[in-house]
Amino acid sequence: MNITRTKLLRLPEFIDEARLLSTQNKSVIPFSIKRVFIISEVQKKTQRGKHAHKKTKQALFCIQGSVTVRLNDGKKKTIYHLDRPNKGIFIDNMVWSEMSSFSPDAILVVFASDYYDERDYIRDYGRFLELSR
Ligand code: TYD
């Protein structure tokens, strides 16, 4: 099952003595990037996310280790397992996301279409379902 508001992304990889991943506006990530944040040193059994964004679109990559991401657009649910440095997902606005099963070494890099603003978050699942109707 696939949600139209999410899709798998692949960053181009350049591998010689190292692995180099690259992206730039209008390539791979389907929005202009205003913000980048990084999640690492995740403690055992941690779940993160559990929110949706009213406007912000995101592209999430697990550049080291692995993580499971559950997505829900209010109608359909899907699960991605990110386990390759260049494999990521596009998460549109108004998509509920939950991250779990982080490997101990997991490092997530998230590109966002907007600056951080707590008012853009929907943290209540019932409210999300209401708004996504
Ligand atoms: P949150 O988005 O809830 O984290 P996650 O999606 O991983 O569960 O953010 C956790 C805290 O970090 C929150 O107090 C706000 C802060 N924060 C920023 O200041 N800037 C940011 O870009 C992000 C993503 C979070």
PDB file of C-alpha atoms and ligand atoms in Angstrom:
ATOM      1  CA  MET A   1       0.000   0.000   0.000  1.00  0.00           C
ATOM      2  CA  ASN A   2       1.258   3.449  -0.818  1.00  0.00           C
ATOM      3  CA  ILE A   3       0.190   6.905   0.285  1.00  0.00           C
ATOM      4  CA  THR A   4       0.300   9.477  -2.487  1.00  0.00           C
ATOM      5  CA  ARG A   5       1.471  12.103   0.032  1.00  0.00           C
ATOM      6  CA  THR A   6       4.584  10.091   0.819  1.00  0.00           C
ATOM      7  CA  LYS A   7       7.175   8.511  -1.422  1.00  0.00           C
ATOM      8  CA  LEU A   8      10.563   6.883  -1.317  1.00  0.00           C
ATOM      9  CA  LEU A   9      13.500   9.121  -2.211  1.00  0.00           C
ATOM     10  CA  ARG A  10      17.002   8.116  -3.295  1.00  0.00           C
ATOM     11  CA  LEU A  11      19.898  10.527  -2.945  1.00  0.00           C
ATOM     12  CA  PRO A  12      22.594  10.162  -5.592  1.00  0.00           C
ATOM     13  CA  GLU A  13      25.616   8.372  -4.154  1.00  0.00           C
ATOM     14  CA  PHE A  14      29.221   8.859  -5.203  1.00  0.00           C
ATOM     15  CA  ILE A  15      31.344   6.042  -3.884  1.00  0.00           C
ATOM     16  CA  ASP A  16      35.137   5.891  -4.145  1.00  0.00           C
ATOM     17  CA  GLU A  17      37.234   5.778  -0.958  1.00  0.00           C
ATOM     18  CA  ALA A  18      34.167   7.145   0.799  1.00  0.00           C
ATOM     19  CA  ARG A  19      30.422   7.485   0.372  1.00  0.00           C
ATOM     20  CA  LEU A  20      29.251  10.945  -0.638  1.00  0.00           C
ATOM     21  CA  LEU A  21      25.546  11.789  -0.683  1.00  0.00           C
ATOM     22  CA  SER A  22      24.245  14.961  -2.258  1.00  0.00           C
ATOM     23  CA  THR A  23      21.090  16.925  -2.839  1.00  0.00           C
ATOM     24  CA  GLN A  24      20.278  20.425  -4.007  1.00  0.00           C
ATOM     25  CA  ASN A  25      17.109  22.371  -4.650  1.00  0.00           C
ATOM     26  CA  LYS A  26      14.907  20.964  -7.437  1.00  0.00           C
ATOM     27  CA  SER A  27      16.677  17.614  -7.271  1.00  0.00           C
ATOM     28  CA  VAL A  28      15.340  14.565  -5.374  1.00  0.00           C
ATOM     29  CA  ILE A  29      13.757  16.561  -2.535  1.00  0.00           C
ATOM     30  CA  PRO A  30      10.503  18.030  -3.877  1.00  0.00           C
ATOM     31  CA  PHE A  31      10.585  21.391  -2.026  1.00  0.00           C
ATOM     32  CA  SER A  32      12.991  24.209  -1.158  1.00  0.00           C
ATOM     33  CA  ILE A  33      14.870  23.434   2.050  1.00  0.00           C
ATOM     34  CA  LYS A  34      14.688  26.065   4.807  1.00  0.00           C
ATOM     35  CA  ARG A  35      15.777  23.932   7.773  1.00  0.00           C
ATOM     36  CA  VAL A  36      17.799  20.811   8.538  1.00  0.00           C
ATOM     37  CA  PHE A  37      17.725  18.896  11.814  1.00  0.00           C
ATOM     38  CA  ILE A  38      19.558  15.784  12.944  1.00  0.00           C
ATOM     39  CA  ILE A  39      18.456  13.102  15.397  1.00  0.00           C
ATOM     40  CA  SER A  40      21.076  10.804  16.960  1.00  0.00           C
ATOM     41  CA  GLU A  41      21.949   8.996  20.218  1.00  0.00           C
ATOM     42  CA  VAL A  42      18.398   7.688  20.455  1.00  0.00           C
ATOM     43  CA  GLN A  43      17.772   5.713  23.631  1.00  0.00           C
ATOM     44  CA  LYS A  44      16.401   2.151  23.518  1.00  0.00           C
ATOM     45  CA  LYS A  45      12.678   1.744  22.808  1.00  0.00           C
ATOM     46  CA  THR A  46      12.263   5.437  22.032  1.00  0.00           C
ATOM     47  CA  GLN A  47       9.427   6.496  19.767  1.00  0.00           C
ATOM     48  CA  ARG A  48       9.574   9.928  18.178  1.00  0.00           C
ATOM     49  CA  GLY A  49       7.363  11.984  15.941  1.00  0.00           C
ATOM     50  CA  LYS A  50       3.714  11.278  16.773  1.00  0.00           C
ATOM     51  CA  HIS A  51       2.647  14.481  15.108  1.00  0.00           C
ATOM     52  CA  ALA A  52       1.731  15.988  11.760  1.00  0.00           C
ATOM     53  CA  HIS A  53       2.501  19.397  10.310  1.00  0.00           C
ATOM     54  CA  LYS A  54      -0.094  21.799   8.977  1.00  0.00           C
ATOM     55  CA  LYS A  55       2.227  23.256   6.315  1.00  0.00           C
ATOM     56  CA  THR A  56       5.737  21.851   6.655  1.00  0.00           C
ATOM     57  CA  LYS A  57       6.924  19.173   4.245  1.00  0.00           C
ATOM     58  CA  GLN A  58       9.851  16.978   5.216  1.00  0.00           C
ATOM     59  CA  ALA A  59      12.365  14.582   3.685  1.00  0.00           C
ATOM     60  CA  LEU A  60      13.845  12.116   6.138  1.00  0.00           C
ATOM     61  CA  PHE A  61      16.997  10.055   5.660  1.00  0.00           C
ATOM     62  CA  CYS A  62      18.653   7.576   8.005  1.00  0.00           C
ATOM     63  CA  ILE A  63      22.278   8.140   7.018  1.00  0.00           C
ATOM     64  CA  GLN A  64      23.572   5.575   9.515  1.00  0.00           C
ATOM     65  CA  GLY A  65      21.828   2.587  11.103  1.00  0.00           C
ATOM     66  CA  SER A  66      18.128   1.995  10.606  1.00  0.00           C
ATOM     67  CA  VAL A  67      14.682   3.133  11.695  1.00  0.00           C
ATOM     68  CA  THR A  68      11.054   2.250  11.063  1.00  0.00           C
ATOM     69  CA  VAL A  69       8.690   5.054  10.062  1.00  0.00           C
ATOM     70  CA  ARG A  70       4.908   4.700  10.194  1.00  0.00           C
ATOM     71  CA  LEU A  71       2.920   7.199   8.137  1.00  0.00           C
ATOM     72  CA  ASN A  72      -0.786   7.919   8.019  1.00  0.00           C
ATOM     73  CA  ASP A  73      -2.543  10.481   5.842  1.00  0.00           C
ATOM     74  CA  GLY A  74      -5.850  10.081   7.689  1.00  0.00           C
ATOM     75  CA  LYS A  75      -7.092   7.470   5.209  1.00  0.00           C
ATOM     76  CA  LYS A  76      -4.212   5.099   4.534  1.00  0.00           C
ATOM     77  CA  LYS A  77      -1.306   3.889   6.627  1.00  0.00           C
ATOM     78  CA  THR A  78       2.075   2.733   5.396  1.00  0.00           C
ATOM     79  CA  ILE A  79       5.387   1.635   6.912  1.00  0.00           C
ATOM     80  CA  TYR A  80       8.891   2.309   5.653  1.00  0.00           C
ATOM     81  CA  HIS A  81      12.078   0.750   6.967  1.00  0.00           C
ATOM     82  CA  LEU A  82      15.014   3.060   6.272  1.00  0.00           C
ATOM     83  CA  ASP A  83      18.213   1.023   6.307  1.00  0.00           C
ATOM     84  CA  ARG A  84      20.440   2.565   3.634  1.00  0.00           C
ATOM     85  CA  PRO A  85      22.225   5.948   3.868  1.00  0.00           C
ATOM     86  CA  ASN A  86      20.739   7.185   0.589  1.00  0.00           C
ATOM     87  CA  LYS A  87      17.198   5.876   1.116  1.00  0.00           C
ATOM     88  CA  GLY A  88      14.706   8.388   2.459  1.00  0.00           C
ATOM     89  CA  ILE A  89      11.074   9.374   2.457  1.00  0.00           C
ATOM     90  CA  PHE A  90       9.125  12.433   1.482  1.00  0.00           C
ATOM     91  CA  ILE A  91       6.516  13.300   4.112  1.00  0.00           C
ATOM     92  CA  ASP A  92       3.962  15.819   2.897  1.00  0.00           C
ATOM     93  CA  ASN A  93       2.170  18.236   5.196  1.00  0.00           C
ATOM     94  CA  MET A  94      -0.872  16.709   6.948  1.00  0.00           C
ATOM     95  CA  VAL A  95       0.736  13.282   7.269  1.00  0.00           C
ATOM     96  CA  TRP A  96       0.974  11.766  10.762  1.00  0.00           C
ATOM     97  CA  SER A  97       4.411  10.213  11.363  1.00  0.00           C
ATOM     98  CA  GLU A  98       5.852   7.944  14.029  1.00  0.00           C
ATOM     99  CA  MET A  99       9.456   6.721  14.213  1.00  0.00           C
ATOM    100  CA  SER A 100      10.445   3.600  16.154  1.00  0.00           C
ATOM    101  CA  SER A 101      12.887   0.645  16.225  1.00  0.00           C
ATOM    102  CA  PHE A 102      15.912   2.937  16.012  1.00  0.00           C
ATOM    103  CA  SER A 103      19.161   0.983  15.812  1.00  0.00           C
ATOM    104  CA  PRO A 104      21.583   2.193  18.540  1.00  0.00           C
ATOM    105  CA  ASP A 105      23.801   3.869  15.932  1.00  0.00           C
ATOM    106  CA  ALA A 106      20.951   5.513  13.985  1.00  0.00           C
ATOM    107  CA  ILE A 107      21.461   9.034  12.671  1.00  0.00           C
ATOM    108  CA  LEU A 108      18.510  10.715  10.993  1.00  0.00           C
ATOM    109  CA  VAL A 109      18.842  13.807   8.852  1.00  0.00           C
ATOM    110  CA  VAL A 110      15.616  15.673   8.206  1.00  0.00           C
ATOM    111  CA  PHE A 111      15.171  18.417   5.608  1.00  0.00           C
ATOM    112  CA  ALA A 112      12.183  20.697   6.152  1.00  0.00           C
ATOM    113  CA  SER A 113      10.358  23.168   3.914  1.00  0.00           C
ATOM    114  CA  ASP A 114       9.788  25.722   6.707  1.00  0.00           C
ATOM    115  CA  TYR A 115      11.439  27.268   9.731  1.00  0.00           C
ATOM    116  CA  TYR A 116      10.685  25.739  13.119  1.00  0.00           C
ATOM    117  CA  ASP A 117       7.318  26.902  14.448  1.00  0.00           C
ATOM    118  CA  GLU A 118       5.489  25.023  17.188  1.00  0.00           C
ATOM    119  CA  ARG A 119       2.185  26.444  15.828  1.00  0.00           C
ATOM    120  CA  ASP A 120       2.663  24.298  12.714  1.00  0.00           C
ATOM    121  CA  TYR A 121       2.482  21.074  14.761  1.00  0.00           C
ATOM    122  CA  ILE A 122      -0.617  18.931  15.258  1.00  0.00           C
ATOM    123  CA  ARG A 123       0.254  16.753  18.259  1.00  0.00           C
ATOM    124  CA  ASP A 124      -3.218  15.418  19.032  1.00  0.00           C
ATOM    125  CA  TYR A 125      -4.128  12.378  16.905  1.00  0.00           C
ATOM    126  CA  GLY A 126      -7.902  12.966  17.189  1.00  0.00           C
ATOM    127  CA  ARG A 127      -7.444  16.562  16.030  1.00  0.00           C
ATOM    128  CA  PHE A 128      -5.296  15.340  13.116  1.00  0.00           C
ATOM    129  CA  LEU A 129      -8.044  12.931  11.992  1.00  0.00           C
ATOM    130  CA  GLU A 130     -10.602  15.747  12.205  1.00  0.00           C
ATOM    131  CA  LEU A 131      -8.462  18.179  10.188  1.00  0.00           C
ATOM    132  CA  SER A 132      -7.486  15.596   7.572  1.00  0.00           C
ATOM    133  CA  ARG A 133     -11.114  14.823   6.683  1.00  0.00           C
TER     134      ARG A 133
HETATM  135  P1  TYD B   1      10.019  17.377  17.941  1.00  0.00           P
HETATM  136  O1  TYD B   1       9.716  17.935  16.605  1.00  0.00           O
HETATM  137  O2  TYD B   1       8.859  17.077  18.838  1.00  0.00           O
HETATM  138  O3  TYD B   1      10.911  16.056  17.783  1.00  0.00           O
HETATM  139  P2  TYD B   1      10.569  14.653  17.024  1.00  0.00           P
HETATM  140  O4  TYD B   1       9.824  14.985  15.779  1.00  0.00           O
HETATM  141  O5  TYD B   1      11.893  14.024  16.755  1.00  0.00           O
HETATM  142  O6  TYD B   1       9.753  13.826  17.963  1.00  0.00           O
HETATM  143  O7  TYD B   1      11.031  18.379  18.654  1.00  0.00           O
HETATM  144  C1  TYD B   1      11.619  18.098  19.903  1.00  0.00           C
HETATM  145  C2  TYD B   1      12.077  19.416  20.530  1.00  0.00           C
HETATM  146  O8  TYD B   1      13.114  20.047  19.736  1.00  0.00           O
HETATM  147  C3  TYD B   1      10.981  20.441  20.689  1.00  0.00           C
HETATM  148  O9  TYD B   1      11.033  20.932  22.013  1.00  0.00           O
HETATM  149  C4  TYD B   1      11.305  21.562  19.754  1.00  0.00           C
HETATM  150  C5  TYD B   1      12.765  21.398  19.417  1.00  0.00           C
HETATM  151  N1  TYD B   1      13.043  21.641  17.980  1.00  0.00           N
HETATM  152  C6  TYD B   1      13.593  22.847  17.568  1.00  0.00           C
HETATM  153  O10 TYD B   1      13.851  23.750  18.371  1.00  0.00           O
HETATM  154  N2  TYD B   1      13.870  23.035  16.246  1.00  0.00           N
HETATM  155  C7  TYD B   1      13.586  22.079  15.316  1.00  0.00           C
HETATM  156  O11 TYD B   1      13.860  22.277  14.108  1.00  0.00           O
HETATM  157  C8  TYD B   1      12.971  20.845  15.745  1.00  0.00           C
HETATM  158  C9  TYD B   1      12.627  19.763  14.764  1.00  0.00           C
HETATM  159  C10 TYD B   1      12.721  20.681  17.084  1.00  0.00           C
END
